[in-house]
């Protein structure tokens, strides 16, 4: 490799632990919760934690007793492993966040295969822990190259039954586990059109179905319409052996109606596989998913990739900023939110991780009964407004004070 390639190689892949925020930590701590737990007195941390993550049906979260095999894999392969329990146990769900495994200058096939190898022990740990449903991050089988606007990255695209799906199907069969696999899809039957797609693999290794990303960002570097457009699969909910699940891919989390539609179709868990950087969205990250879980009475699993991915050719986004070779730091921080307003502490900001949580899907019905959002909503009013809004002659319903512009005497 030449000097430029060596520099890029050094910046890709796993980030080493460091007290520097440049390495993705918060003053040397893996997460906000870790920082607070170490630096606050126990009674203060207890109160702060209550306000930040809520209570699990009125009780603190408890740890799951995971097998030693899962802990050993975590230690050997250096990924974050956290586990939290919601009583009574019904379904066990896992989220995986990871950095890329090779520099973006490596051959594309080598990059993909290296990610496969990196994820093997993490998926094995999920399987050894009895995870029933596992969700990976957005476009997990490649670097997040969509905002470079270079077409060479389209080579990562696969058909629904492609290499990444076949790789995960083996684990689904081995561990009797449902797996959500977000990939860059190549639709061969429609002129090789590309889509940002989540494939749902059943616990028997079968392909249950797919959902294509509904909302495409046009924000700064994240202008992804060079590669794919808005999806055409609606808001499907997939009935699996372990519950009714849906996938709200990345930017869709900023649209409340998108969350609502999955709920109206009966989702019990909605996964939000994402790729987002700290400068752009971190203050919003713990709020939007938690609000969606509360408003729609379902669980939400939020997954964000981790690390800084550096590309060989600098790019700009027409925003006046100088050219750059990366999007910034993908801050991880994957977590679960529950319909009772509680949430789990998040995974690390800078380290690969597996988050495991047990959740009682009966809680979805219990919270619907408690709050009655479905009964007290006024869908007919919303539908009428939306129907009028879509017409070219729409006028907002604004009633002005008749004295607003009257000159005083």
XYZ file of C-alpha atoms in Angstrom:
409
model
C 0.000 0.000 0.000
C 1.109 3.561 -0.596
C 1.114 6.149 2.167
C -2.440 7.296 1.419
C -3.753 3.726 1.625
C -1.922 3.158 4.911
C -3.517 6.258 6.404
C -6.974 5.129 5.292
C -6.349 1.619 6.620
C -5.408 3.043 9.993
C -8.662 4.990 10.173
C -11.017 2.140 9.198
C -12.091 -0.885 11.217
C -12.299 -1.125 14.981
C -11.375 1.942 16.955
C -9.095 1.380 19.915
C -10.225 2.447 23.360
C -8.910 5.864 24.236
C -9.699 8.761 26.514
C -9.849 10.970 23.455
C -13.232 11.889 22.010
C -11.596 11.514 18.586
C -11.806 7.764 19.133
C -15.545 7.929 19.658
C -15.604 7.835 23.438
C -17.140 10.414 25.756
C -14.157 11.648 27.763
C -12.851 8.084 27.750
C -16.160 6.395 28.621
C -18.033 4.024 26.332
C -21.421 5.671 26.764
C -23.305 8.368 28.631
C -24.660 5.805 31.096
C -21.139 4.510 31.803
C -19.871 8.051 32.400
C -22.704 8.784 34.832
C -22.503 5.475 36.709
C -18.785 5.878 37.394
C -18.860 9.533 38.404
C -22.102 9.883 40.371
C -22.747 8.599 43.859
C -25.023 5.518 43.787
C -28.108 7.282 45.118
C -27.688 10.123 42.605
C -27.097 7.737 39.707
C -30.232 5.832 40.689
C -32.347 8.975 40.343
C -30.608 10.146 37.155
C -31.049 6.676 35.657
C -34.743 6.680 36.578
C -35.236 9.918 34.656
C -33.057 8.976 31.682
C -34.172 5.405 30.987
C -37.427 5.143 32.916
C -38.593 2.088 34.831
C -39.459 -1.347 33.509
C -43.137 -1.525 34.516
C -42.174 0.276 37.705
C -39.068 -1.844 38.394
C -35.387 -1.346 37.624
C -33.929 -3.364 34.742
C -32.244 -6.583 35.815
C -29.430 -8.534 34.172
C -30.043 -11.757 32.277
C -27.878 -14.720 33.309
C -26.141 -15.401 29.995
C -24.122 -18.579 29.347
C -20.350 -18.480 29.808
C -19.906 -19.359 26.118
C -21.443 -16.033 25.088
C -19.306 -14.117 27.571
C -16.187 -15.909 26.346
C -16.911 -14.930 22.726
C -17.399 -11.335 23.813
C -14.063 -11.312 25.626
C -12.121 -13.117 22.885
C -13.385 -10.996 20.001
C -13.616 -7.703 21.931
C -17.220 -6.674 21.408
C -19.557 -5.072 23.915
C -22.120 -7.481 25.414
C -25.018 -6.163 27.443
C -28.140 -7.901 28.636
C -31.289 -6.563 30.282
C -34.444 -8.313 31.390
C -38.108 -7.442 31.124
C -40.280 -9.713 33.294
C -42.008 -11.950 32.427
C -39.770 -13.397 29.737
C -41.490 -14.040 26.400
C -39.163 -13.215 23.521
C -35.427 -12.529 23.545
C -34.223 -9.948 21.040
C -30.723 -8.930 19.949
C -29.161 -5.958 18.130
C -25.702 -5.950 16.511
C -23.648 -2.838 15.815
C -20.250 -3.078 14.138
C -17.536 -1.191 12.328
C -16.153 -2.228 8.957
C -13.378 -4.827 8.976
C -11.011 -3.684 6.192
C -10.064 -0.298 4.736
C -12.257 0.925 1.906
C -9.246 0.638 -0.438
C -9.312 -3.167 -0.170
C -11.005 -5.221 -2.923
C -14.766 -5.022 -2.481
C -15.265 -8.767 -2.144
C -12.543 -8.912 0.507
C -14.276 -6.127 2.442
C -17.583 -8.014 2.438
C -16.059 -11.357 3.412
C -14.094 -9.709 6.227
C -17.326 -8.295 7.678
C -18.808 -11.802 7.523
C -15.860 -13.124 9.524
C -16.136 -10.286 12.040
C -19.831 -10.986 12.668
C -19.546 -14.763 13.035
C -18.580 -14.757 16.747
C -21.122 -12.026 17.542
C -23.949 -13.979 15.896
C -22.727 -17.139 17.632
C -22.872 -15.267 20.928
C -26.460 -14.244 20.184
C -27.312 -17.841 19.330
C -25.619 -19.181 22.457
C -27.625 -16.662 24.487
C -30.939 -17.924 23.128
C -31.784 -14.844 21.056
C -35.048 -15.381 19.149
C -34.944 -12.310 16.869
C -31.696 -10.662 15.749
C -31.383 -7.420 13.764
C -28.258 -6.124 12.024
C -27.435 -2.509 11.138
C -28.293 -0.717 7.897
C -26.280 -2.013 4.913
C -24.298 -4.202 7.294
C -22.427 -6.048 4.519
C -20.549 -2.981 3.209
C -19.112 0.398 4.170
C -21.703 3.176 4.198
C -20.495 4.612 0.898
C -23.794 5.967 -0.405
C -22.930 9.604 0.122
C -19.704 9.525 -1.902
C -21.871 9.413 -5.047
C -19.333 7.056 -6.635
C -21.000 4.264 -8.593
C -18.325 1.669 -7.883
C -19.973 0.922 -4.534
C -23.019 -0.425 -6.385
C -20.992 -3.631 -6.778
C -21.940 -4.467 -3.180
C -25.601 -4.797 -4.216
C -27.114 -8.291 -4.067
C -30.411 -9.944 -4.967
C -32.680 -10.856 -2.056
C -31.369 -14.429 -2.084
C -27.740 -13.357 -2.495
C -24.549 -14.122 -0.594
C -25.396 -12.165 2.571
C -28.793 -13.818 2.857
C -27.332 -17.289 2.386
C -24.705 -16.526 5.036
C -27.378 -15.579 7.583
C -29.789 -18.365 6.630
C -27.339 -20.884 8.066
C -27.401 -19.109 11.431
C -31.182 -18.794 11.374
C -31.486 -22.566 10.950
C -28.684 -23.339 13.417
C -30.117 -21.231 16.248
C -33.844 -21.335 15.373
C -33.597 -17.542 15.124
C -35.374 -14.887 13.042
C -32.810 -12.510 11.488
C -33.377 -9.070 9.941
C -30.741 -8.387 7.293
C -30.618 -4.815 5.869
C -28.694 -4.845 2.569
C -28.222 -2.942 -0.668
C -30.633 -4.873 -2.902
C -30.226 -5.411 -6.650
C -33.671 -5.984 -8.188
C -32.719 -8.102 -11.190
C -36.305 -8.489 -12.403
C -36.763 -4.719 -12.720
C -33.758 -3.600 -14.721
C -31.271 -4.152 -11.863
C -32.779 -1.315 -9.869
C -31.138 -0.735 -6.483
C -33.023 -0.484 -3.192
C -32.137 -0.056 0.464
C -33.839 -3.198 1.715
C -34.350 -5.207 4.899
C -34.786 -8.951 4.362
C -36.632 -10.950 7.016
C -35.239 -14.473 7.379
C -37.444 -16.917 9.279
C -36.244 -19.198 12.052
C -36.229 -22.129 9.585
C -33.882 -20.242 7.248
C -36.679 -19.274 4.867
C -37.136 -15.794 3.420
C -40.380 -14.431 4.869
C -40.300 -11.154 2.950
C -38.632 -7.775 2.502
C -39.212 -4.102 3.141
C -37.636 -1.238 1.204
C -36.643 2.041 2.848
C -39.550 4.496 2.660
C -37.746 7.802 3.203
C -34.471 8.820 1.527
C -32.434 11.591 3.220
C -31.238 14.708 1.485
C -29.290 16.144 4.413
C -25.653 17.203 4.084
C -23.482 14.240 3.173
C -26.461 11.923 3.498
C -27.914 12.476 0.047
C -28.533 8.878 -0.915
C -30.790 9.198 -3.974
C -27.738 8.671 -6.200
C -28.107 4.970 -5.402
C -31.764 4.251 -4.630
C -35.120 5.948 -4.374
C -38.043 5.743 -1.959
C -39.295 2.205 -1.392
C -42.461 0.701 -2.845
C -43.355 -1.945 -0.242
C -45.604 0.129 2.029
C -45.499 -0.628 5.763
C -45.456 -4.418 6.011
C -45.589 -6.250 9.334
C -44.109 -9.745 9.317
C -45.712 -12.388 11.504
C -42.911 -14.622 12.760
C -42.647 -17.478 15.238
C -41.725 -14.912 17.902
C -44.059 -12.019 17.221
C -45.140 -9.421 14.671
C -42.161 -7.328 13.563
C -41.517 -4.428 11.196
C -38.495 -2.485 9.969
C -38.345 1.319 9.862
C -35.071 1.846 8.017
C -32.830 4.715 9.171
C -34.191 8.099 8.008
C -37.775 6.880 8.381
C -37.450 7.410 12.136
C -37.753 11.177 11.573
C -41.289 10.757 10.196
C -43.961 10.117 12.858
C -46.486 8.919 10.263
C -44.042 6.207 9.224
C -43.905 4.874 12.787
C -47.702 5.154 13.038
C -48.298 3.097 9.890
C -46.336 0.121 11.224
C -48.343 0.328 14.420
C -51.654 0.456 12.569
C -50.623 -2.732 10.773
C -50.129 -4.464 14.120
C -46.383 -4.393 14.798
C -45.215 -5.484 18.244
C -41.514 -4.754 17.644
C -40.201 -2.225 15.118
C -36.498 -2.281 14.297
C -34.680 0.857 13.168
C -31.389 -0.192 11.499
C -29.441 3.005 10.880
C -26.214 4.705 9.905
C -25.895 8.162 11.423
C -23.094 10.362 12.754
C -22.744 12.355 15.943
C -22.590 15.841 14.478
C -25.837 15.307 12.610
C -28.251 13.450 14.863
C -26.977 12.313 18.254
C -29.255 14.551 20.393
C -32.261 13.150 18.493
C -31.176 9.498 18.672
C -32.506 8.542 22.143
C -35.689 10.600 21.753
C -37.353 9.650 18.467
C -37.440 5.875 18.950
C -38.542 6.155 22.559
C -41.336 8.523 21.583
C -42.416 6.129 18.812
C -42.561 3.231 21.272
C -44.740 5.267 23.626
C -47.049 6.731 20.964
C -47.592 3.429 19.140
C -47.514 0.948 22.042
C -44.778 -1.290 20.667
C -41.117 -2.040 21.316
C -38.384 -0.382 19.248
C -34.886 -1.690 18.589
C -32.524 1.079 17.430
C -29.258 0.015 15.751
C -26.519 2.384 14.600
C -23.232 1.345 13.034
C -20.014 2.346 14.768
C -16.629 3.746 13.743
C -15.248 6.237 11.229
C -15.180 5.032 7.621
C -12.635 6.802 5.438
C -12.828 6.720 1.634
C -10.030 7.081 -0.928
C -11.565 10.031 -2.815
C -12.627 13.173 -0.920
C -16.138 14.460 -1.577
C -18.320 17.489 -0.861
C -22.048 17.941 -0.434
C -22.638 21.418 -1.793
C -22.956 22.859 1.705
C -19.931 25.145 1.618
C -17.809 22.854 3.757
C -14.363 21.812 2.498
C -13.978 18.411 0.871
C -13.525 15.494 3.227
C -12.971 11.739 3.066
C -15.373 10.568 5.784
C -18.865 11.314 7.084
C -17.785 11.638 10.686
C -18.052 9.139 13.519
C -20.901 6.621 13.496
C -21.663 6.687 17.204
C -23.207 3.255 17.807
C -25.325 3.673 20.961
C -27.801 0.954 19.955
C -30.636 0.490 22.456
C -34.186 -0.750 23.069
C -37.251 1.334 23.895
C -40.446 -0.036 25.421
C -44.086 1.105 25.228
C -44.084 1.825 28.980
C -41.623 4.712 28.342
C -38.578 2.821 29.636
C -35.435 2.184 27.613
C -32.192 0.299 28.039
C -28.759 1.836 28.469
C -27.069 1.955 25.069
C -24.130 0.062 23.660
C -20.749 1.737 23.252
C -20.164 4.796 21.045
C -16.988 3.306 19.560
C -16.985 -0.466 19.935
C -18.670 -3.391 18.180
C -21.514 -4.691 20.299
C -24.395 -7.062 20.901
C -27.345 -5.896 22.999
C -29.755 -8.566 24.268
C -33.080 -7.901 25.956
C -36.060 -10.002 26.991
C -39.406 -8.363 26.317
C -42.946 -9.313 27.150
C -45.017 -8.607 24.067
C -48.134 -8.588 26.261
C -46.947 -5.167 27.347
C -48.057 -3.787 23.959
C -51.682 -4.696 24.710
C -51.439 -3.638 28.346
C -50.275 -0.150 27.375
C -52.976 0.142 24.714
C -55.526 -0.684 27.390
C -53.982 1.786 29.817
C -53.679 4.811 27.544
C -56.297 4.092 24.888
C -54.369 5.903 22.151
C -56.081 3.865 19.422
C -59.518 4.744 20.812
C -58.818 8.409 21.531
C -57.015 9.170 18.266
C -59.058 11.062 15.667
C -58.002 9.277 12.502
C -60.961 10.598 10.550
C -59.805 14.180 11.215
C -56.241 13.367 10.240
C -57.390 11.562 7.085
C -59.526 14.527 6.069
C -56.629 16.960 6.587
C -54.209 14.791 4.627
C -56.693 14.364 1.770
C -57.117 18.128 1.533
C -53.374 18.780 1.925
C -52.595 16.626 -1.121
C -54.771 18.758 -3.396
C -53.128 21.601 -5.371
C -55.643 24.140 -4.078
C -55.059 23.303 -0.395
C -55.231 26.199 2.033
C -54.121 25.841 5.680
C -56.848 26.136 8.313
C -55.677 29.389 9.863
C -58.026 31.786 11.622
C -56.518 35.240 11.924
C -57.376 37.764 14.568
C -59.443 40.403 12.704
C -57.707 43.082 14.757
C -54.233 41.685 14.076
C -53.345 44.289 11.444
C -55.553 47.119 12.658
C -53.622 50.263 13.385
C -53.947 51.535 16.908
C -55.422 55.003 17.368
